[in-house]
Coordinates of C-alpha atoms in Angstrom, one line a residue:
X1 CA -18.9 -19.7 -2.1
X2 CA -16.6 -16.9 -2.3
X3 CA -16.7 -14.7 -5.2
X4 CA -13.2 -14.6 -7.6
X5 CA -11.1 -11.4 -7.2
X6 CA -10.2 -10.2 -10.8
X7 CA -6.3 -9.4 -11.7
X8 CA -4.6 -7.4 -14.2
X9 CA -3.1 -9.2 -16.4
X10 CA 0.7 -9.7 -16.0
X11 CA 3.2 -7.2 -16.6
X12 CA 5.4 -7.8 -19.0
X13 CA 8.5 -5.9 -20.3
X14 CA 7.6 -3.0 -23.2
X15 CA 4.8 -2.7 -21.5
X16 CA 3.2 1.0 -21.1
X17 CA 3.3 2.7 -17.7
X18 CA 1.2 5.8 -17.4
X19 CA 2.4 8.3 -14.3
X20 CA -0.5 10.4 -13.1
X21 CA -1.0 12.6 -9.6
X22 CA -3.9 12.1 -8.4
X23 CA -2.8 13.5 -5.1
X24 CA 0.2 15.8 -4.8
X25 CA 2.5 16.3 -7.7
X26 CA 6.0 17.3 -7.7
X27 CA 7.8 21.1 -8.0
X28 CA 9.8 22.1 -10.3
X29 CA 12.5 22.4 -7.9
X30 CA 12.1 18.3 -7.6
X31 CA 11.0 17.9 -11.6
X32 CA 15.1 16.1 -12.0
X33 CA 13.6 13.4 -9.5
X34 CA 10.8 12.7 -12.1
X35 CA 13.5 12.4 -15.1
X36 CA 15.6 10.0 -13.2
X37 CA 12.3 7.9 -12.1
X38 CA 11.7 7.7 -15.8
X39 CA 15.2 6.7 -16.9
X40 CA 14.8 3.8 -14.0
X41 CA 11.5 3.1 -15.2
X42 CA 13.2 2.3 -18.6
X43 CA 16.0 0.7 -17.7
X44 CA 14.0 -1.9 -16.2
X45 CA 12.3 -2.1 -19.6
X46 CA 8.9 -0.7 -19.7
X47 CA 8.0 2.2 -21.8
X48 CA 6.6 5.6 -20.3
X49 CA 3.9 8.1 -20.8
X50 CA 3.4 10.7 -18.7
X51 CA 0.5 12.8 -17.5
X52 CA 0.2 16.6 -17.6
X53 CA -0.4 16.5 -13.3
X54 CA 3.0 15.5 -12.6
X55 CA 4.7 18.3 -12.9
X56 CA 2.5 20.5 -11.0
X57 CA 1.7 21.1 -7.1
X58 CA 0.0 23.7 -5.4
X59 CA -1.8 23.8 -1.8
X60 CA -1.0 20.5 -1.2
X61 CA -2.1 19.1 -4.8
X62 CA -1.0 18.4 -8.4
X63 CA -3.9 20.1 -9.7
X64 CA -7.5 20.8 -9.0
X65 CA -9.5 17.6 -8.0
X66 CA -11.1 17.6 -11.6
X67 CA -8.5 17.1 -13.4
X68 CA -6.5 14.7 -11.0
X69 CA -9.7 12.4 -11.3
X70 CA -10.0 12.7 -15.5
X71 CA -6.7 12.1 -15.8
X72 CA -6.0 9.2 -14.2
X73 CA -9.5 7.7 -14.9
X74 CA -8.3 7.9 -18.6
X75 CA -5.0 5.9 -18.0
X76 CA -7.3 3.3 -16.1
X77 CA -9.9 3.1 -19.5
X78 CA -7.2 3.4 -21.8
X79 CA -6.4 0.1 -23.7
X80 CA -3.0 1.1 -24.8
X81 CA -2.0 1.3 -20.9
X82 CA -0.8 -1.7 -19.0
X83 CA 0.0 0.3 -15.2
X84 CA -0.6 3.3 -13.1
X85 CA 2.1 4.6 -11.2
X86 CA 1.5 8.3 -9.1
X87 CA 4.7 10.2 -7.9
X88 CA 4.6 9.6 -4.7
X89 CA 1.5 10.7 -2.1
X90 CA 0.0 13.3 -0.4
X91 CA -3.0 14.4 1.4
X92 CA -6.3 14.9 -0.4
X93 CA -6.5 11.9 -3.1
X94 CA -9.9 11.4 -1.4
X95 CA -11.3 14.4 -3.4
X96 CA -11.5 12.4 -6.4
X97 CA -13.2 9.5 -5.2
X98 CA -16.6 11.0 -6.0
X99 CA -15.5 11.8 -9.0
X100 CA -14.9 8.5 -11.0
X101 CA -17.3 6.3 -12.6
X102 CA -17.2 3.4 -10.6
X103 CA -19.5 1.6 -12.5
X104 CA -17.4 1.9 -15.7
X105 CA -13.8 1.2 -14.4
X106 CA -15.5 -2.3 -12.8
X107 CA -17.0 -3.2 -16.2
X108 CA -13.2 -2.1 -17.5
X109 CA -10.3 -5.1 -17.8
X110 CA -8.5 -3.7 -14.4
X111 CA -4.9 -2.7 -14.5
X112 CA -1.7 -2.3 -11.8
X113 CA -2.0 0.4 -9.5
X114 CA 1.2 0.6 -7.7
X115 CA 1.7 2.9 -5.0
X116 CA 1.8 3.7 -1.2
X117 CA 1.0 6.3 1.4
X118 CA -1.9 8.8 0.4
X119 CA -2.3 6.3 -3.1
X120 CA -3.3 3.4 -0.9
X121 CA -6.4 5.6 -0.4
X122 CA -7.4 5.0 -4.3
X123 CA -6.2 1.8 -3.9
X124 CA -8.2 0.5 -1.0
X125 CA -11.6 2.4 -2.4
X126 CA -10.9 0.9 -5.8
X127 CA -10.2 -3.1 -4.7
X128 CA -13.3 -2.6 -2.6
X129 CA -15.7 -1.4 -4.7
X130 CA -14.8 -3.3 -7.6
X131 CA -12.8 -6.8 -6.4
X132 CA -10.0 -5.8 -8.7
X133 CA -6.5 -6.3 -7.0
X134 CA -4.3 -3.5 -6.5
X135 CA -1.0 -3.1 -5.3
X136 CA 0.7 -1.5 -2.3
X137 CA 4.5 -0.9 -2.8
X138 CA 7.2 1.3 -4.2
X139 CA 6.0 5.1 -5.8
X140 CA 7.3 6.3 -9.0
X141 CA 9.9 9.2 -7.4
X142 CA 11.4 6.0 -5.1
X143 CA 12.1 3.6 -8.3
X144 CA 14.9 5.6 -8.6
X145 CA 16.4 4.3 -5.2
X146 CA 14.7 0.3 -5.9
X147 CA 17.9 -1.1 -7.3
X148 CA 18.6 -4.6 -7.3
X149 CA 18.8 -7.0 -4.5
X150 CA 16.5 -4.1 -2.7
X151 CA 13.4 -5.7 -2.1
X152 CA 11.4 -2.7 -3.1
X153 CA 12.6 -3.5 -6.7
X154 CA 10.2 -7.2 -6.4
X155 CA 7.6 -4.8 -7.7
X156 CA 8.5 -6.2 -11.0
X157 CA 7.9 -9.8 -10.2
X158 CA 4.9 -9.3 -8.4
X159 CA 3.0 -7.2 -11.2
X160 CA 4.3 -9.4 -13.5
X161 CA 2.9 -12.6 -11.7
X162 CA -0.8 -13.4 -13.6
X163 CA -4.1 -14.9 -12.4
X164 CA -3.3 -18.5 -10.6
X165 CA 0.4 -17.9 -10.3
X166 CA 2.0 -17.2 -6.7
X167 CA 4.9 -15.1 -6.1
X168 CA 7.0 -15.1 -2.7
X169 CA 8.9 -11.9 -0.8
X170 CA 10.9 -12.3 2.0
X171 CA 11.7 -10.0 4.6
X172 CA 14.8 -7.0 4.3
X173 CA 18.2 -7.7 5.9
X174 CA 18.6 -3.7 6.3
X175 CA 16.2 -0.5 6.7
X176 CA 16.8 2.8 6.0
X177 CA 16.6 4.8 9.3
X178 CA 16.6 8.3 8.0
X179 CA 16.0 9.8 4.7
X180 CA 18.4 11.9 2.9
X181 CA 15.8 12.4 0.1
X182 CA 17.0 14.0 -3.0
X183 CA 19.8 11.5 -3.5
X184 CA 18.9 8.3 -4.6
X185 CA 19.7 5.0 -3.2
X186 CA 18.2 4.0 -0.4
X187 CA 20.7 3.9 2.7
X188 CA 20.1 0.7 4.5
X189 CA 21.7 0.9 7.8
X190 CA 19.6 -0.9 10.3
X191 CA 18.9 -4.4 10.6
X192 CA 15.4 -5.5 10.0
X193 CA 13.5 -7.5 12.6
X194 CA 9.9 -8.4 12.1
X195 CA 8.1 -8.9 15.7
X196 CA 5.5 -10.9 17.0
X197 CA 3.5 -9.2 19.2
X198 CA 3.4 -10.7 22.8
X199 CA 6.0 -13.1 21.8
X200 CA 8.4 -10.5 21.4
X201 CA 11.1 -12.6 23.5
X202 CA 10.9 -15.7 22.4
X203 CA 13.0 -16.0 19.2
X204 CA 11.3 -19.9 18.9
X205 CA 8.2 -18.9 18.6
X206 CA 6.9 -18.7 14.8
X207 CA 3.7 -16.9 13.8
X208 CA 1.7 -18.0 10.6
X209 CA -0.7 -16.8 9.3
X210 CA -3.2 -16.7 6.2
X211 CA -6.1 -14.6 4.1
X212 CA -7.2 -12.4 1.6
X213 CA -4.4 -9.1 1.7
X214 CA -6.6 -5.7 2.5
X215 CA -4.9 -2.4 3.6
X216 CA -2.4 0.5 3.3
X217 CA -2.0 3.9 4.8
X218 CA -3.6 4.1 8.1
X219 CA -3.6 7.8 8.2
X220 CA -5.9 8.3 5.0
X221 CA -8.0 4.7 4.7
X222 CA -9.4 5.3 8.0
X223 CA -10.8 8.4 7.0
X224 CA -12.8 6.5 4.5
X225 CA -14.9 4.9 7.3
X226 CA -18.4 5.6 6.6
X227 CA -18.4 6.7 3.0
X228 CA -19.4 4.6 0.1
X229 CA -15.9 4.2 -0.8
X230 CA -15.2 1.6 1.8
X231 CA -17.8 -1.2 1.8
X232 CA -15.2 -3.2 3.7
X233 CA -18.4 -5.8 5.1
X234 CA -19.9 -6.3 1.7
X235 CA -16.0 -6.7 0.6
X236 CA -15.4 -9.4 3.3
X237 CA -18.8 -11.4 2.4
X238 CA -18.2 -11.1 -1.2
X239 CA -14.2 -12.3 -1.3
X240 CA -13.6 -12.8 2.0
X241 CA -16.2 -15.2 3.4
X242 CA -14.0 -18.5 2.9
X243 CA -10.6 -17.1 3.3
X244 CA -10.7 -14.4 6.0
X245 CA -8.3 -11.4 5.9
X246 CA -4.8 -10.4 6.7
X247 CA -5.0 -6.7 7.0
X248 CA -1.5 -4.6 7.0
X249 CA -1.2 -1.3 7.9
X250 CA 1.5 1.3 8.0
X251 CA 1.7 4.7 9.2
X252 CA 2.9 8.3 8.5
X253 CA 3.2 11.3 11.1
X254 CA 1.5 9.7 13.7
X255 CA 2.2 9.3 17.1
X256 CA 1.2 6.0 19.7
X257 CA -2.3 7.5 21.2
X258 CA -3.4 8.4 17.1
X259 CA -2.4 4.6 16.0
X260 CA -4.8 3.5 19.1
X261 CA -7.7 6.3 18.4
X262 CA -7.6 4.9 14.6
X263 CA -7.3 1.4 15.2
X264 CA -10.1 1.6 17.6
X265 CA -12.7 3.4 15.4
X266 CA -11.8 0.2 12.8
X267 CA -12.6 -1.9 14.9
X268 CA -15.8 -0.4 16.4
X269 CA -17.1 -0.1 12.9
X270 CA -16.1 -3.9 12.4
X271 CA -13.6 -3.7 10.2
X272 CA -11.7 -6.4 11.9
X273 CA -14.3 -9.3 11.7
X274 CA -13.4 -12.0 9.8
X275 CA -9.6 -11.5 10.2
X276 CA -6.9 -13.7 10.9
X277 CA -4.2 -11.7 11.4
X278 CA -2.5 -8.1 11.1
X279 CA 0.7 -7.0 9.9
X280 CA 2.0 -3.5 10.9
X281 CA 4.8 -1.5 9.1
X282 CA 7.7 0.4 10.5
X283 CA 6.1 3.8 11.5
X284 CA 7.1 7.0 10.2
X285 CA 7.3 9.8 12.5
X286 CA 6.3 7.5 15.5
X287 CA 6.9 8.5 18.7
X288 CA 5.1 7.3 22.4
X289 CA 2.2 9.2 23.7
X290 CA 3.3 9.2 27.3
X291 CA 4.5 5.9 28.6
X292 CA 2.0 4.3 26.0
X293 CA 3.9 2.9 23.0
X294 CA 2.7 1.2 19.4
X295 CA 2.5 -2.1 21.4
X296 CA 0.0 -0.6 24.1
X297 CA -1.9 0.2 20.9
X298 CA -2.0 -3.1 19.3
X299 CA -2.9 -5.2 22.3
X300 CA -5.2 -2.6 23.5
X301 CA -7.5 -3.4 19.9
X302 CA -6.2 -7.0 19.1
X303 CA -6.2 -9.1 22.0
X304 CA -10.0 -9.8 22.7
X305 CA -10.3 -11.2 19.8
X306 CA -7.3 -13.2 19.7
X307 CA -5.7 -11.8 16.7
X308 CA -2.1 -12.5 16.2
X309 CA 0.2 -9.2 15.3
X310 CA 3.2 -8.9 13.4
X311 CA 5.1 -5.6 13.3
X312 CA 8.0 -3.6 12.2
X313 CA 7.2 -5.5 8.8
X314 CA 8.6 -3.9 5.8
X315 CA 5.8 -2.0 4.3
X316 CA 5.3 1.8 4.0
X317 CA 6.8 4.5 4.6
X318 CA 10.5 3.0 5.9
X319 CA 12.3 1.6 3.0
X320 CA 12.5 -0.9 1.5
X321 CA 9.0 -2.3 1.7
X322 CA 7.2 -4.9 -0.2
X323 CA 4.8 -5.0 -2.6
X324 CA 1.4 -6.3 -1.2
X325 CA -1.7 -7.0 -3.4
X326 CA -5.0 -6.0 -1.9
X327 CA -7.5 -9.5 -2.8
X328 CA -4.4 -11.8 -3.2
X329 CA -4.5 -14.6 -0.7
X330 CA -1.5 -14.9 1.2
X331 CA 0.3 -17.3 3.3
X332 CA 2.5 -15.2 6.0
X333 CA 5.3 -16.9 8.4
X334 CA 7.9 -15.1 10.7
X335 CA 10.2 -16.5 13.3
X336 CA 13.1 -15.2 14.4
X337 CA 13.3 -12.3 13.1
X338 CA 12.7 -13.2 9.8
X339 CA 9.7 -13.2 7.7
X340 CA 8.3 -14.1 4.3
X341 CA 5.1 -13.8 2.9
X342 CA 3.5 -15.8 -0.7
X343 CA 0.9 -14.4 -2.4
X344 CA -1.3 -16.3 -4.7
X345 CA -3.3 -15.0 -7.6
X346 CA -6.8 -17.0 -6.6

């Protein structure tokens, strides 16, 4: 029988939100963002504390891979905190990995982690390793931009859904197609179309899908591959074993021939056993290798083992995205077009 994942207990308003970088943090040419993130933050009726990393960045980081890691292991141990929310991403959050006592934060009542990008690399490592959920949406800097009826704003409902509750988030009307980044507000100007791969042209056909949520950013998890911070297989056995998986997976800065080259080391190391289904998010900074495209990538990996693909889905880094929680099990549809996908606290 398939072990329980463990969830943080539901977020509730006046509750304290801590804001630690433990990748990059933010210039003081961009430290306004950070005040109107907080004032958001507020509005939407949480209290704020904020860590000393925020306000820093250097060669690519907030500060020096010690103190990234104390910092934000301190918000995780501390009672008084209810959720961790980081800036925004980076590139080298895998530096502090080594760094944290494991053993203690999985003895520890868990909290939210909510972020994307270069976060989803803690996030991934930490769900793993201790079968606490996470969560894999909106960063602090774009809270400023989540207003309502955006469906990166559901970040609220879904941390504040608790153990044995479901919560369901349907697919964006809009996506933003370029950013204009220091004004905020997203601009949603494109419409949204989720696609079923292989049935790309048949606006009848309806994919489902179902399993335990596992992923985030393709360009950093993957690099985990072979460390101890990624014990996917033990992961799978452990939570997995009844359920299966539905892995989604979005990407930054990389083009057709990297999603392929990264998608096939997964799933030479096995990381796809025991899955049911993928769901892939708008790319960033996509482009085709060639005349090979994203699709050529995702039949190239998925079709032997007859593993459906949805893509274009509203996760990462092409607002708005959902919020998706790594260990929830999840019950995805999509037809048309359209998509919506209910997660349950189980």
């Amino acid at each position: 029988m398939s072990a329980s994942i463990t969830y943080p207990k539901a977020l509730v308003k006046g509750d304290l939100i801590a804001i630690t970088a433990p990748s990059s943090g933010v210039s003081e040419h961009l430290h306004d963002l950070l005040k109107q993130a907080k004032c958001a933050v507020e509005e939407f009726g949480y209290s704020v504390v904020e860590g000393n990393t925020i306000w820093t960045q250097y060669k690519c980081v907030s500060a020096s891979k010690e103190l990234r890691a104390l910092e934000l292991q301190n918000f995780l141990l501390n009672k008084h905190v209810s959720a961790v929310i980081p800036p925004w991403g980076g590139e080298f959050l895998m530096e502090i990995l080594p760094l944290m006592d494991w053993e203690l934060l999985k003895a520890t009542p868990p909290k939210w982690i909510l972020g994307y990008s270069d976060i989803s690399t803690f996030l991934f490592a930490y769900t793993l390793l201790t079968g606490c959920a996470t969560a894999h949406g909106t960063n602090y800097i774009d809270l400023r931009s989540a207003g309502p009826g955006v469906i990166s704003s559901r970040w609220v409902e879904v941390l504040g859904t608790g153990p044995n509750e479901t919560v369901e988030q349907l697919s964006s009307d809009l996506y933003q197609s370029s950013w204009d980044f220091p004004k905020a507000g997203f601009k949603l100007d494109t419409p949204t179309a989720w696609k079923i791969l292989g049935n790309e042209d048949d606006p009848a056909y309806e994919q489902l899908m179902a399993g335990r949520l596992i992923g985030g950013c393709l360009d950093t998890i993957s690099i985990l591959i072979g460390t101890p911070y990624a014990p996917l297989q033990a992961f799978s056995e452990q939570y997995c074993h009844e359920t299966g998986m539905v892995w989604y997976l979005e990407s930054c800065e990389m083009k057709a021939a990297d999603l392929y080259r990264h998608l096939w080391q997964m799933k030479q190391c096995g990381w796809f056993e025991n899955t049911n289904g993928v769901l892939i998010g708008r790319p960033a900074g996509y482009s085709p290798t060639q005349n090979f495209g994203l699709q050529d990538a995702l039949h190239q990996v998925f079709d032997d083992r007859h593993i459906p693909v949805i893509y274009e889905v509203d996760i990462g880094h092409v607002p708005p995205q959902l919020t998706l929680v790594n260990g929830a099990f999840a019950n995805v549809s999509s037809i048309a077009g359209r998509g919506s996908i209910t997660m349950s606290y189980i």
